[in-house]
Amino acid sequence: MNSFRQLFRSARNAAKEHGYKYCWIRNGAILIRKQEGNPAIHIQNMEELERYMGHAPAAPAAPTERSPAPASQQYGAAPGY
């Protein structure tokens, strides 16, 4: 995978993690925007991405194992009236 694609994937994941609503490519530039009406931020490299996000995940996080629900929320448990 080339470095531009890796940077875009990292930007997309970091944007999602940090509550950015938009992440796109236009004319060969990676852009992110927090919400409608805010200015777009041009991301040119990982250092810029880390500066805006604090840290940037290199790849999508692996799914984590969920702990079981408390007995009161499991199917078949009697309601606690």
PDB file of C-alpha atoms in Angstrom:
ATOM      1  CA  MET A   1       0.000   0.000   0.000  1.00  0.00           C
ATOM      2  CA  ASN A   2       1.436   3.396  -0.886  1.00  0.00           C
ATOM      3  CA  SER A   3       2.110   6.081   1.711  1.00  0.00           C
ATOM      4  CA  PHE A   4      -0.667   8.438   0.504  1.00  0.00           C
ATOM      5  CA  ARG A   5      -3.260   5.717   0.918  1.00  0.00           C
ATOM      6  CA  GLN A   6      -1.874   4.868   4.375  1.00  0.00           C
ATOM      7  CA  LEU A   7      -2.002   8.545   5.357  1.00  0.00           C
ATOM      8  CA  PHE A   8      -5.613   8.828   4.178  1.00  0.00           C
ATOM      9  CA  ARG A   9      -6.601   5.684   6.077  1.00  0.00           C
ATOM     10  CA  SER A  10      -4.922   7.022   9.231  1.00  0.00           C
ATOM     11  CA  ALA A  11      -6.584  10.417   8.767  1.00  0.00           C
ATOM     12  CA  ARG A  12      -9.985   8.817   8.298  1.00  0.00           C
ATOM     13  CA  ASN A  13      -9.594   6.656  11.417  1.00  0.00           C
ATOM     14  CA  ALA A  14      -8.241   9.521  13.538  1.00  0.00           C
ATOM     15  CA  ALA A  15     -10.988  11.862  12.331  1.00  0.00           C
ATOM     16  CA  LYS A  16     -13.645   9.347  13.298  1.00  0.00           C
ATOM     17  CA  GLU A  17     -12.017   8.754  16.685  1.00  0.00           C
ATOM     18  CA  HIS A  18     -11.813  12.492  17.430  1.00  0.00           C
ATOM     19  CA  GLY A  19     -15.323  13.435  16.307  1.00  0.00           C
ATOM     20  CA  TYR A  20     -14.525  14.967  12.935  1.00  0.00           C
ATOM     21  CA  LYS A  21     -17.522  14.755  10.632  1.00  0.00           C
ATOM     22  CA  TYR A  22     -15.704  14.922   7.288  1.00  0.00           C
ATOM     23  CA  CYS A  23     -12.534  13.406   5.818  1.00  0.00           C
ATOM     24  CA  TRP A  24     -12.047  13.429   2.053  1.00  0.00           C
ATOM     25  CA  ILE A  25      -9.604  13.817  -0.823  1.00  0.00           C
ATOM     26  CA  ARG A  26      -9.859  16.686  -3.302  1.00  0.00           C
ATOM     27  CA  ASN A  27      -7.316  17.379  -6.044  1.00  0.00           C
ATOM     28  CA  GLY A  28      -4.802  15.064  -4.407  1.00  0.00           C
ATOM     29  CA  ALA A  29      -5.090  16.683  -0.956  1.00  0.00           C
ATOM     30  CA  ILE A  30      -6.396  15.032   2.216  1.00  0.00           C
ATOM     31  CA  LEU A  31      -8.843  17.319   3.997  1.00  0.00           C
ATOM     32  CA  ILE A  32     -10.672  17.004   7.319  1.00  0.00           C
ATOM     33  CA  ARG A  33     -13.406  19.160   8.819  1.00  0.00           C
ATOM     34  CA  LYS A  34     -14.855  19.026  12.336  1.00  0.00           C
ATOM     35  CA  GLN A  35     -18.365  20.130  11.338  1.00  0.00           C
ATOM     36  CA  GLU A  36     -20.295  22.007   8.666  1.00  0.00           C
ATOM     37  CA  GLY A  37     -19.148  25.626   8.416  1.00  0.00           C
ATOM     38  CA  ASN A  38     -15.705  25.018   9.945  1.00  0.00           C
ATOM     39  CA  PRO A  39     -12.656  25.494   7.717  1.00  0.00           C
ATOM     40  CA  ALA A  40     -11.135  22.403   6.129  1.00  0.00           C
ATOM     41  CA  ILE A  41      -7.722  21.323   7.422  1.00  0.00           C
ATOM     42  CA  HIS A  42      -5.208  20.129   4.813  1.00  0.00           C
ATOM     43  CA  ILE A  43      -3.250  17.091   6.040  1.00  0.00           C
ATOM     44  CA  GLN A  44       0.061  16.644   4.205  1.00  0.00           C
ATOM     45  CA  ASN A  45       1.877  14.108   6.403  1.00  0.00           C
ATOM     46  CA  MET A  46       1.652  12.044   9.604  1.00  0.00           C
ATOM     47  CA  GLU A  47       3.286  14.797  11.659  1.00  0.00           C
ATOM     48  CA  GLU A  48       0.475  17.225  10.752  1.00  0.00           C
ATOM     49  CA  LEU A  49      -2.147  14.589  11.450  1.00  0.00           C
ATOM     50  CA  GLU A  50      -0.631  13.894  14.871  1.00  0.00           C
ATOM     51  CA  ARG A  51      -0.454  17.631  15.601  1.00  0.00           C
ATOM     52  CA  TYR A  52      -4.178  18.091  14.917  1.00  0.00           C
ATOM     53  CA  MET A  53      -5.323  14.838  16.516  1.00  0.00           C
ATOM     54  CA  GLY A  54      -2.833  14.377  19.325  1.00  0.00           C
ATOM     55  CA  HIS A  55      -2.142  10.887  18.017  1.00  0.00           C
ATOM     56  CA  ALA A  56      -3.249   9.007  14.951  1.00  0.00           C
ATOM     57  CA  PRO A  57      -3.997   5.300  14.702  1.00  0.00           C
ATOM     58  CA  ALA A  58      -1.896   3.638  12.021  1.00  0.00           C
ATOM     59  CA  ALA A  59      -4.565   1.068  11.189  1.00  0.00           C
ATOM     60  CA  PRO A  60      -8.122   0.295  12.205  1.00  0.00           C
ATOM     61  CA  ALA A  61      -8.331  -0.979  15.742  1.00  0.00           C
ATOM     62  CA  ALA A  62      -9.047  -4.659  16.141  1.00  0.00           C
ATOM     63  CA  PRO A  63     -12.442  -5.433  17.615  1.00  0.00           C
ATOM     64  CA  THR A  64     -12.271  -5.816  21.347  1.00  0.00           C
ATOM     65  CA  GLU A  65     -13.894  -8.595  23.262  1.00  0.00           C
ATOM     66  CA  ARG A  66     -17.025  -7.390  25.022  1.00  0.00           C
ATOM     67  CA  SER A  67     -17.608  -8.299  28.622  1.00  0.00           C
ATOM     68  CA  PRO A  68     -20.886 -10.070  29.378  1.00  0.00           C
ATOM     69  CA  ALA A  69     -23.864  -7.935  30.341  1.00  0.00           C
ATOM     70  CA  PRO A  70     -24.912  -7.894  33.989  1.00  0.00           C
ATOM     71  CA  ALA A  71     -27.463 -10.573  34.901  1.00  0.00           C
ATOM     72  CA  SER A  72     -30.161  -7.907  35.157  1.00  0.00           C
ATOM     73  CA  GLN A  73     -29.680  -7.066  31.465  1.00  0.00           C
ATOM     74  CA  GLN A  74     -29.387 -10.601  30.093  1.00  0.00           C
ATOM     75  CA  TYR A  75     -32.239 -12.264  28.269  1.00  0.00           C
ATOM     76  CA  GLY A  76     -34.390 -14.460  30.440  1.00  0.00           C
ATOM     77  CA  ALA A  77     -33.513 -12.670  33.673  1.00  0.00           C
ATOM     78  CA  ALA A  78     -36.460 -11.733  35.829  1.00  0.00           C
ATOM     79  CA  PRO A  79     -37.076  -7.981  36.031  1.00  0.00           C
ATOM     80  CA  GLY A  80     -36.236  -6.466  39.410  1.00  0.00           C
ATOM     81  CA  TYR A  81     -39.587  -4.937  40.348  1.00  0.00           C
TER      82      TYR A  81
END
